[in-house]
mmCIF file with all atom_site columns, C-alpha atoms in Angstrom:
data_model
loop_
_atom_site.group_PDB
_atom_site.id
_atom_site.type_symbol
_atom_site.label_atom_id
_atom_site.label_alt_id
_atom_site.label_comp_id
_atom_site.label_asym_id
_atom_site.label_entity_id
_atom_site.label_seq_id
_atom_site.pdbx_PDB_ins_code
_atom_site.Cartn_x
_atom_site.Cartn_y
_atom_site.Cartn_z
_atom_site.occupancy
_atom_site.B_iso_or_equiv
_atom_site.pdbx_formal_charge
_atom_site.auth_seq_id
_atom_site.auth_comp_id
_atom_site.auth_asym_id
_atom_site.auth_atom_id
_atom_site.pdbx_PDB_model_num
ATOM 1   C CA . MET J 1 1   ? 73.075 16.298 20.203 1.00 83.00 ? 1   MET J CA 1
ATOM 2   C CA . SER J 1 2   ? 71.269 13.076 20.690 1.00 94.00 ? 2   SER J CA 1
ATOM 3   C CA . GLN J 1 3   ? 70.959 10.438 18.069 1.00 95.00 ? 3   GLN J CA 1
ATOM 4   C CA . THR J 1 4   ? 68.979 7.376  17.150 1.00 97.00 ? 4   THR J CA 1
ATOM 5   C CA . LYS J 1 5   ? 69.210 5.002  14.175 1.00 97.00 ? 5   LYS J CA 1
ATOM 6   C CA . PHE J 1 6   ? 67.056 4.346  11.145 1.00 97.00 ? 6   PHE J CA 1
ATOM 7   C CA . LYS J 1 7   ? 67.713 0.842  9.704  1.00 97.00 ? 7   LYS J CA 1
ATOM 8   C CA . GLY J 1 8   ? 71.134 0.946  11.327 1.00 97.00 ? 8   GLY J CA 1
ATOM 9   C CA . SER J 1 9   ? 72.241 4.279  10.135 1.00 97.00 ? 9   SER J CA 1
ATOM 10  C CA . PRO J 1 10  ? 72.751 7.032  12.721 1.00 97.00 ? 10  PRO J CA 1
ATOM 11  C CA . VAL J 1 11  ? 70.280 9.902  12.666 1.00 97.00 ? 11  VAL J CA 1
ATOM 12  C CA . GLN J 1 12  ? 71.031 13.151 14.503 1.00 96.00 ? 12  GLN J CA 1
ATOM 13  C CA . LEU J 1 13  ? 68.293 14.749 16.587 1.00 96.00 ? 13  LEU J CA 1
ATOM 14  C CA . GLU J 1 14  ? 67.691 18.378 17.433 1.00 94.00 ? 14  GLU J CA 1
ATOM 15  C CA . GLY J 1 15  ? 69.125 19.124 20.839 1.00 90.00 ? 15  GLY J CA 1
ATOM 16  C CA . GLU J 1 16  ? 69.331 16.666 23.730 1.00 94.00 ? 16  GLU J CA 1
ATOM 17  C CA . PHE J 1 17  ? 66.669 14.091 24.562 1.00 96.00 ? 17  PHE J CA 1
ATOM 18  C CA . ILE J 1 18  ? 64.714 14.969 27.647 1.00 96.00 ? 18  ILE J CA 1
ATOM 19  C CA . ARG J 1 19  ? 66.079 13.526 30.907 1.00 96.00 ? 19  ARG J CA 1
ATOM 20  C CA . VAL J 1 20  ? 64.434 11.832 33.867 1.00 98.00 ? 20  VAL J CA 1
ATOM 21  C CA . GLY J 1 21  ? 63.924 14.266 36.758 1.00 97.00 ? 21  GLY J CA 1
ATOM 22  C CA . ALA J 1 22  ? 63.569 17.325 34.507 1.00 96.00 ? 22  ALA J CA 1
ATOM 23  C CA . PRO J 1 23  ? 60.428 19.367 34.437 1.00 97.00 ? 23  PRO J CA 1
ATOM 24  C CA . ALA J 1 24  ? 58.560 18.671 31.286 1.00 96.00 ? 24  ALA J CA 1
ATOM 25  C CA . PRO J 1 25  ? 58.891 21.566 28.874 1.00 95.00 ? 25  PRO J CA 1
ATOM 26  C CA . ASP J 1 26  ? 55.621 23.130 27.891 1.00 94.00 ? 26  ASP J CA 1
ATOM 27  C CA . PHE J 1 27  ? 54.075 22.253 24.529 1.00 94.00 ? 27  PHE J CA 1
ATOM 28  C CA . GLU J 1 28  ? 51.088 23.023 22.471 1.00 94.00 ? 28  GLU J CA 1
ATOM 29  C CA . LEU J 1 29  ? 49.847 20.268 20.224 1.00 96.00 ? 29  LEU J CA 1
ATOM 30  C CA . VAL J 1 30  ? 46.837 20.206 17.804 1.00 96.00 ? 30  VAL J CA 1
ATOM 31  C CA . LYS J 1 31  ? 44.166 17.548 18.344 1.00 95.00 ? 31  LYS J CA 1
ATOM 32  C CA . GLY J 1 32  ? 41.981 16.037 15.670 1.00 92.00 ? 32  GLY J CA 1
ATOM 33  C CA . ASP J 1 33  ? 39.269 18.590 16.137 1.00 93.00 ? 33  ASP J CA 1
ATOM 34  C CA . LEU J 1 34  ? 41.907 21.320 15.685 1.00 95.00 ? 34  LEU J CA 1
ATOM 35  C CA . SER J 1 35  ? 41.719 22.442 19.282 1.00 96.00 ? 35  SER J CA 1
ATOM 36  C CA . PRO J 1 36  ? 44.999 22.840 21.213 1.00 96.00 ? 36  PRO J CA 1
ATOM 37  C CA . LEU J 1 37  ? 46.361 20.457 23.786 1.00 96.00 ? 37  LEU J CA 1
ATOM 38  C CA . ARG J 1 38  ? 48.799 22.084 26.172 1.00 96.00 ? 38  ARG J CA 1
ATOM 39  C CA . LEU J 1 39  ? 50.892 20.555 28.962 1.00 96.00 ? 39  LEU J CA 1
ATOM 40  C CA . ALA J 1 40  ? 48.992 22.778 31.404 1.00 95.00 ? 40  ALA J CA 1
ATOM 41  C CA . ASP J 1 41  ? 45.732 21.069 30.339 1.00 96.00 ? 41  ASP J CA 1
ATOM 42  C CA . LEU J 1 42  ? 47.115 17.770 31.655 1.00 96.00 ? 42  LEU J CA 1
ATOM 43  C CA . LYS J 1 43  ? 48.396 18.906 35.070 1.00 92.00 ? 43  LYS J CA 1
ATOM 44  C CA . GLY J 1 44  ? 47.200 16.715 37.887 1.00 96.00 ? 44  GLY J CA 1
ATOM 45  C CA . GLN J 1 45  ? 47.137 13.590 35.668 1.00 97.00 ? 45  GLN J CA 1
ATOM 46  C CA . ARG J 1 46  ? 49.821 11.127 34.820 1.00 98.00 ? 46  ARG J CA 1
ATOM 47  C CA . VAL J 1 47  ? 50.872 11.516 31.217 1.00 98.00 ? 47  VAL J CA 1
ATOM 48  C CA . VAL J 1 48  ? 52.396 9.097  28.668 1.00 98.00 ? 48  VAL J CA 1
ATOM 49  C CA . LEU J 1 49  ? 53.749 10.807 25.588 1.00 98.00 ? 49  LEU J CA 1
ATOM 50  C CA . ASN J 1 50  ? 54.084 8.166  22.830 1.00 98.00 ? 50  ASN J CA 1
ATOM 51  C CA . ILE J 1 51  ? 56.202 9.985  20.226 1.00 98.00 ? 51  ILE J CA 1
ATOM 52  C CA . PHE J 1 52  ? 56.750 8.648  16.760 1.00 97.00 ? 52  PHE J CA 1
ATOM 53  C CA . PRO J 1 53  ? 57.363 9.487  13.059 1.00 97.00 ? 53  PRO J CA 1
ATOM 54  C CA . SER J 1 54  ? 53.999 8.715  11.411 1.00 97.00 ? 54  SER J CA 1
ATOM 55  C CA . LEU J 1 55  ? 50.914 6.622  11.803 1.00 96.00 ? 55  LEU J CA 1
ATOM 56  C CA . ASP J 1 56  ? 51.472 5.478  8.223  1.00 94.00 ? 56  ASP J CA 1
ATOM 57  C CA . THR J 1 57  ? 54.050 2.934  9.352  1.00 95.00 ? 57  THR J CA 1
ATOM 58  C CA . GLY J 1 58  ? 53.308 -0.441 10.871 1.00 96.00 ? 58  GLY J CA 1
ATOM 59  C CA . VAL J 1 59  ? 55.514 0.072  14.044 1.00 97.00 ? 59  VAL J CA 1
ATOM 60  C CA . CYS J 1 60  ? 53.957 3.471  14.768 1.00 97.00 ? 60  CYS J CA 1
ATOM 61  C CA . ALA J 1 61  ? 50.419 2.211  14.299 1.00 97.00 ? 61  ALA J CA 1
ATOM 62  C CA . ALA J 1 62  ? 51.242 -0.805 16.513 1.00 97.00 ? 62  ALA J CA 1
ATOM 63  C CA . SER J 1 63  ? 52.487 1.483  19.265 1.00 98.00 ? 63  SER J CA 1
ATOM 64  C CA . VAL J 1 64  ? 49.254 3.478  19.290 1.00 98.00 ? 64  VAL J CA 1
ATOM 65  C CA . ARG J 1 65  ? 47.140 0.275  19.409 1.00 98.00 ? 65  ARG J CA 1
ATOM 66  C CA . ARG J 1 66  ? 49.282 -1.086 22.239 1.00 98.00 ? 66  ARG J CA 1
ATOM 67  C CA . PHE J 1 67  ? 49.139 2.033  24.356 1.00 98.00 ? 67  PHE J CA 1
ATOM 68  C CA . ASN J 1 68  ? 45.386 2.208  23.682 1.00 97.00 ? 68  ASN J CA 1
ATOM 69  C CA . LYS J 1 69  ? 45.054 -1.236 25.185 1.00 97.00 ? 69  LYS J CA 1
ATOM 70  C CA . GLU J 1 70  ? 47.429 -0.445 28.084 1.00 97.00 ? 70  GLU J CA 1
ATOM 71  C CA . ALA J 1 71  ? 45.521 2.778  28.919 1.00 96.00 ? 71  ALA J CA 1
ATOM 72  C CA . ALA J 1 72  ? 42.518 0.670  30.143 1.00 93.00 ? 72  ALA J CA 1
ATOM 73  C CA . SER J 1 73  ? 44.691 -0.398 33.160 1.00 94.00 ? 73  SER J CA 1
ATOM 74  C CA . LEU J 1 74  ? 46.088 3.103  33.836 1.00 96.00 ? 74  LEU J CA 1
ATOM 75  C CA . PRO J 1 75  ? 43.457 5.208  35.657 1.00 94.00 ? 75  PRO J CA 1
ATOM 76  C CA . ASP J 1 76  ? 44.034 8.914  36.027 1.00 94.00 ? 76  ASP J CA 1
ATOM 77  C CA . THR J 1 77  ? 46.458 8.755  33.091 1.00 97.00 ? 77  THR J CA 1
ATOM 78  C CA . VAL J 1 78  ? 46.355 10.439 29.706 1.00 97.00 ? 78  VAL J CA 1
ATOM 79  C CA . VAL J 1 79  ? 48.138 8.778  26.789 1.00 98.00 ? 79  VAL J CA 1
ATOM 80  C CA . VAL J 1 80  ? 49.028 11.234 23.962 1.00 98.00 ? 80  VAL J CA 1
ATOM 81  C CA . ALA J 1 81  ? 50.153 9.903  20.621 1.00 98.00 ? 81  ALA J CA 1
ATOM 82  C CA . VAL J 1 82  ? 52.460 12.564 19.191 1.00 97.00 ? 82  VAL J CA 1
ATOM 83  C CA . SER J 1 83  ? 53.502 12.730 15.497 1.00 97.00 ? 83  SER J CA 1
ATOM 84  C CA . LYS J 1 84  ? 53.745 15.223 12.766 1.00 96.00 ? 84  LYS J CA 1
ATOM 85  C CA . ASP J 1 85  ? 50.856 13.619 10.917 1.00 96.00 ? 85  ASP J CA 1
ATOM 86  C CA . LEU J 1 86  ? 47.999 15.982 10.074 1.00 96.00 ? 86  LEU J CA 1
ATOM 87  C CA . PRO J 1 87  ? 45.233 16.041 12.699 1.00 95.00 ? 87  PRO J CA 1
ATOM 88  C CA . PHE J 1 88  ? 42.758 14.799 10.067 1.00 94.00 ? 88  PHE J CA 1
ATOM 89  C CA . ALA J 1 89  ? 44.920 11.731 9.363  1.00 95.00 ? 89  ALA J CA 1
ATOM 90  C CA . GLN J 1 90  ? 45.251 11.041 13.069 1.00 96.00 ? 90  GLN J CA 1
ATOM 91  C CA . SER J 1 91  ? 41.482 11.284 13.612 1.00 95.00 ? 91  SER J CA 1
ATOM 92  C CA . ARG J 1 92  ? 40.833 8.987  10.654 1.00 95.00 ? 92  ARG J CA 1
ATOM 93  C CA . PHE J 1 93  ? 43.280 6.420  11.969 1.00 96.00 ? 93  PHE J CA 1
ATOM 94  C CA . CYS J 1 94  ? 41.808 6.490  15.485 1.00 96.00 ? 94  CYS J CA 1
ATOM 95  C CA . SER J 1 95  ? 38.300 6.217  14.128 1.00 95.00 ? 95  SER J CA 1
ATOM 96  C CA . VAL J 1 96  ? 39.062 3.250  11.848 1.00 96.00 ? 96  VAL J CA 1
ATOM 97  C CA . GLU J 1 97  ? 41.132 1.453  14.508 1.00 96.00 ? 97  GLU J CA 1
ATOM 98  C CA . GLY J 1 98  ? 38.770 2.095  17.363 1.00 96.00 ? 98  GLY J CA 1
ATOM 99  C CA . ILE J 1 99  ? 41.339 4.039  19.293 1.00 96.00 ? 99  ILE J CA 1
ATOM 100 C CA . ASP J 1 100 ? 39.330 5.540  22.143 1.00 96.00 ? 100 ASP J CA 1
ATOM 101 C CA . ARG J 1 101 ? 41.754 5.774  25.097 1.00 96.00 ? 101 ARG J CA 1
ATOM 102 C CA . VAL J 1 102 ? 44.506 7.697  23.382 1.00 97.00 ? 102 VAL J CA 1
ATOM 103 C CA . VAL J 1 103 ? 44.567 11.405 22.427 1.00 97.00 ? 103 VAL J CA 1
ATOM 104 C CA . ALA J 1 104 ? 46.289 11.833 19.005 1.00 96.00 ? 104 ALA J CA 1
ATOM 105 C CA . ALA J 1 105 ? 48.013 15.195 18.497 1.00 96.00 ? 105 ALA J CA 1
ATOM 106 C CA . SER J 1 106 ? 50.220 16.838 15.919 1.00 94.00 ? 106 SER J CA 1
ATOM 107 C CA . ALA J 1 107 ? 53.498 18.752 16.181 1.00 86.00 ? 107 ALA J CA 1
ATOM 108 C CA . PHE J 1 108 ? 55.857 18.986 19.100 1.00 83.00 ? 108 PHE J CA 1
ATOM 109 C CA . GLY J 1 109 ? 58.302 21.329 20.772 1.00 70.00 ? 109 GLY J CA 1
ATOM 110 C CA . ARG J 1 110 ? 62.022 21.083 20.115 1.00 80.00 ? 110 ARG J CA 1
ATOM 111 C CA . ASP J 1 111 ? 62.639 21.005 23.849 1.00 87.00 ? 111 ASP J CA 1
ATOM 112 C CA . TYR J 1 112 ? 62.117 17.287 23.998 1.00 95.00 ? 112 TYR J CA 1
ATOM 113 C CA . GLY J 1 113 ? 65.018 16.549 21.668 1.00 96.00 ? 113 GLY J CA 1
ATOM 114 C CA . VAL J 1 114 ? 63.106 14.229 19.313 1.00 96.00 ? 114 VAL J CA 1
ATOM 115 C CA . GLY J 1 115 ? 63.103 16.190 16.005 1.00 96.00 ? 115 GLY J CA 1
ATOM 116 C CA . MET J 1 116 ? 65.179 14.408 13.296 1.00 97.00 ? 116 MET J CA 1
ATOM 117 C CA . VAL J 1 117 ? 67.559 16.808 11.635 1.00 96.00 ? 117 VAL J CA 1
ATOM 118 C CA . GLY J 1 118 ? 69.130 14.198 9.367  1.00 94.00 ? 118 GLY J CA 1
ATOM 119 C CA . GLY J 1 119 ? 68.356 10.949 7.602  1.00 95.00 ? 119 GLY J CA 1
ATOM 120 C CA . PRO J 1 120 ? 65.534 10.044 5.269  1.00 96.00 ? 120 PRO J CA 1
ATOM 121 C CA . LEU J 1 121 ? 62.888 10.927 7.840  1.00 96.00 ? 121 LEU J CA 1
ATOM 122 C CA . LYS J 1 122 ? 64.357 14.462 8.434  1.00 96.00 ? 122 LYS J CA 1
ATOM 123 C CA . GLY J 1 123 ? 61.716 16.782 9.814  1.00 96.00 ? 123 GLY J CA 1
ATOM 124 C CA . LEU J 1 124 ? 59.760 14.016 11.521 1.00 96.00 ? 124 LEU J CA 1
ATOM 125 C CA . LEU J 1 125 ? 59.908 12.874 15.174 1.00 97.00 ? 125 LEU J CA 1
ATOM 126 C CA . ALA J 1 126 ? 62.048 10.029 16.420 1.00 97.00 ? 126 ALA J CA 1
ATOM 127 C CA . ARG J 1 127 ? 60.425 7.170  18.365 1.00 98.00 ? 127 ARG J CA 1
ATOM 128 C CA . ALA J 1 128 ? 60.405 7.833  22.100 1.00 98.00 ? 128 ALA J CA 1
ATOM 129 C CA . VAL J 1 129 ? 58.190 7.426  25.189 1.00 98.00 ? 129 VAL J CA 1
ATOM 130 C CA . VAL J 1 130 ? 58.136 10.003 27.975 1.00 98.00 ? 130 VAL J CA 1
ATOM 131 C CA . VAL J 1 131 ? 56.107 9.540  31.195 1.00 98.00 ? 131 VAL J CA 1
ATOM 132 C CA . LEU J 1 132 ? 55.224 12.559 33.337 1.00 98.00 ? 132 LEU J CA 1
ATOM 133 C CA . ASP J 1 133 ? 54.031 12.609 36.913 1.00 97.00 ? 133 ASP J CA 1
ATOM 134 C CA . ARG J 1 134 ? 51.023 14.668 38.094 1.00 96.00 ? 134 ARG J CA 1
ATOM 135 C CA . GLU J 1 135 ? 53.268 17.700 38.598 1.00 95.00 ? 135 GLU J CA 1
ATOM 136 C CA . GLY J 1 136 ? 54.716 17.526 35.049 1.00 96.00 ? 136 GLY J CA 1
ATOM 137 C CA . ARG J 1 137 ? 58.116 16.071 35.934 1.00 97.00 ? 137 ARG J CA 1
ATOM 138 C CA . VAL J 1 138 ? 59.722 13.443 33.721 1.00 98.00 ? 138 VAL J CA 1
ATOM 139 C CA . VAL J 1 139 ? 59.783 10.107 35.508 1.00 98.00 ? 139 VAL J CA 1
ATOM 140 C CA . TYR J 1 140 ? 60.602 7.854  32.557 1.00 98.00 ? 140 TYR J CA 1
ATOM 141 C CA . ALA J 1 141 ? 62.164 8.614  29.153 1.00 98.00 ? 141 ALA J CA 1
ATOM 142 C CA . GLN J 1 142 ? 63.114 6.158  26.430 1.00 98.00 ? 142 GLN J CA 1
ATOM 143 C CA . LEU J 1 143 ? 64.560 7.242  23.157 1.00 98.00 ? 143 LEU J CA 1
ATOM 144 C CA . VAL J 1 144 ? 64.198 4.039  21.134 1.00 98.00 ? 144 VAL J CA 1
ATOM 145 C CA . PRO J 1 145 ? 67.646 3.285  19.747 1.00 97.00 ? 145 PRO J CA 1
ATOM 146 C CA . GLU J 1 146 ? 66.268 2.072  16.400 1.00 98.00 ? 146 GLU J CA 1
ATOM 147 C CA . ILE J 1 147 ? 63.338 3.894  14.858 1.00 97.00 ? 147 ILE J CA 1
ATOM 148 C CA . THR J 1 148 ? 62.074 0.728  13.215 1.00 97.00 ? 148 THR J CA 1
ATOM 149 C CA . GLU J 1 149 ? 61.616 -1.009 16.620 1.00 97.00 ? 149 GLU J CA 1
ATOM 150 C CA . GLU J 1 150 ? 58.783 -0.683 19.185 1.00 98.00 ? 150 GLU J CA 1
ATOM 151 C CA . PRO J 1 151 ? 59.327 0.992  22.515 1.00 98.00 ? 151 PRO J CA 1
ATOM 152 C CA . ASP J 1 152 ? 59.607 -0.835 25.837 1.00 98.00 ? 152 ASP J CA 1
ATOM 153 C CA . TYR J 1 153 ? 55.901 -0.878 26.757 1.00 98.00 ? 153 TYR J CA 1
ATOM 154 C CA . ALA J 1 154 ? 56.384 -2.753 30.009 1.00 98.00 ? 154 ALA J CA 1
ATOM 155 C CA . ALA J 1 155 ? 58.889 -0.238 31.344 1.00 98.00 ? 155 ALA J CA 1
ATOM 156 C CA . ALA J 1 156 ? 56.626 2.728  30.444 1.00 98.00 ? 156 ALA J CA 1
ATOM 157 C CA . VAL J 1 157 ? 53.544 1.142  32.047 1.00 98.00 ? 157 VAL J CA 1
ATOM 158 C CA . ALA J 1 158 ? 55.612 0.240  35.190 1.00 98.00 ? 158 ALA J CA 1
ATOM 159 C CA . ALA J 1 159 ? 56.730 3.853  35.476 1.00 98.00 ? 159 ALA J CA 1
ATOM 160 C CA . VAL J 1 160 ? 53.090 5.047  35.360 1.00 97.00 ? 160 VAL J CA 1
ATOM 161 C CA . LYS J 1 161 ? 51.973 2.454  37.866 1.00 96.00 ? 161 LYS J CA 1
ATOM 162 C CA . GLY J 1 162 ? 54.834 3.406  40.161 1.00 94.00 ? 162 GLY J CA 1
ATOM 163 C CA . LEU J 1 163 ? 53.455 6.890  40.556 1.00 89.00 ? 163 LEU J CA 1
#
């Protein structure tokens, strides 16, 4: 089992965090208009999965804003903000914040190893960034060691630009 920390306390995650070189496990997320978003829909494009607990926290909101800004310099790339927030809340956040380069989507498969099975945020997703190449292979994966901290944006963007 992988683990992260929340305010210094260890938090167990469901399964093992996805590894670089692995084929990305399939997923089906729910977008703000309640339509599905599947991994198969993204084939042929570079993909950044920005995974986090909830848009209702400052760090999570900051990561979506930052990846929205970074997306402007990442042609042929889809950035997906993944949390367990309701699609309606995600849509409202994106509308209010002017988020127009990121696709917000709810839920996530257990195969990525980001579901928290302990701690005060049990049931939500840990903070992580996963970059997929055009064939759906993991080329970058960061499980942020402390949930209250932002991910390494520069490393994720460099991974995308290296494809």
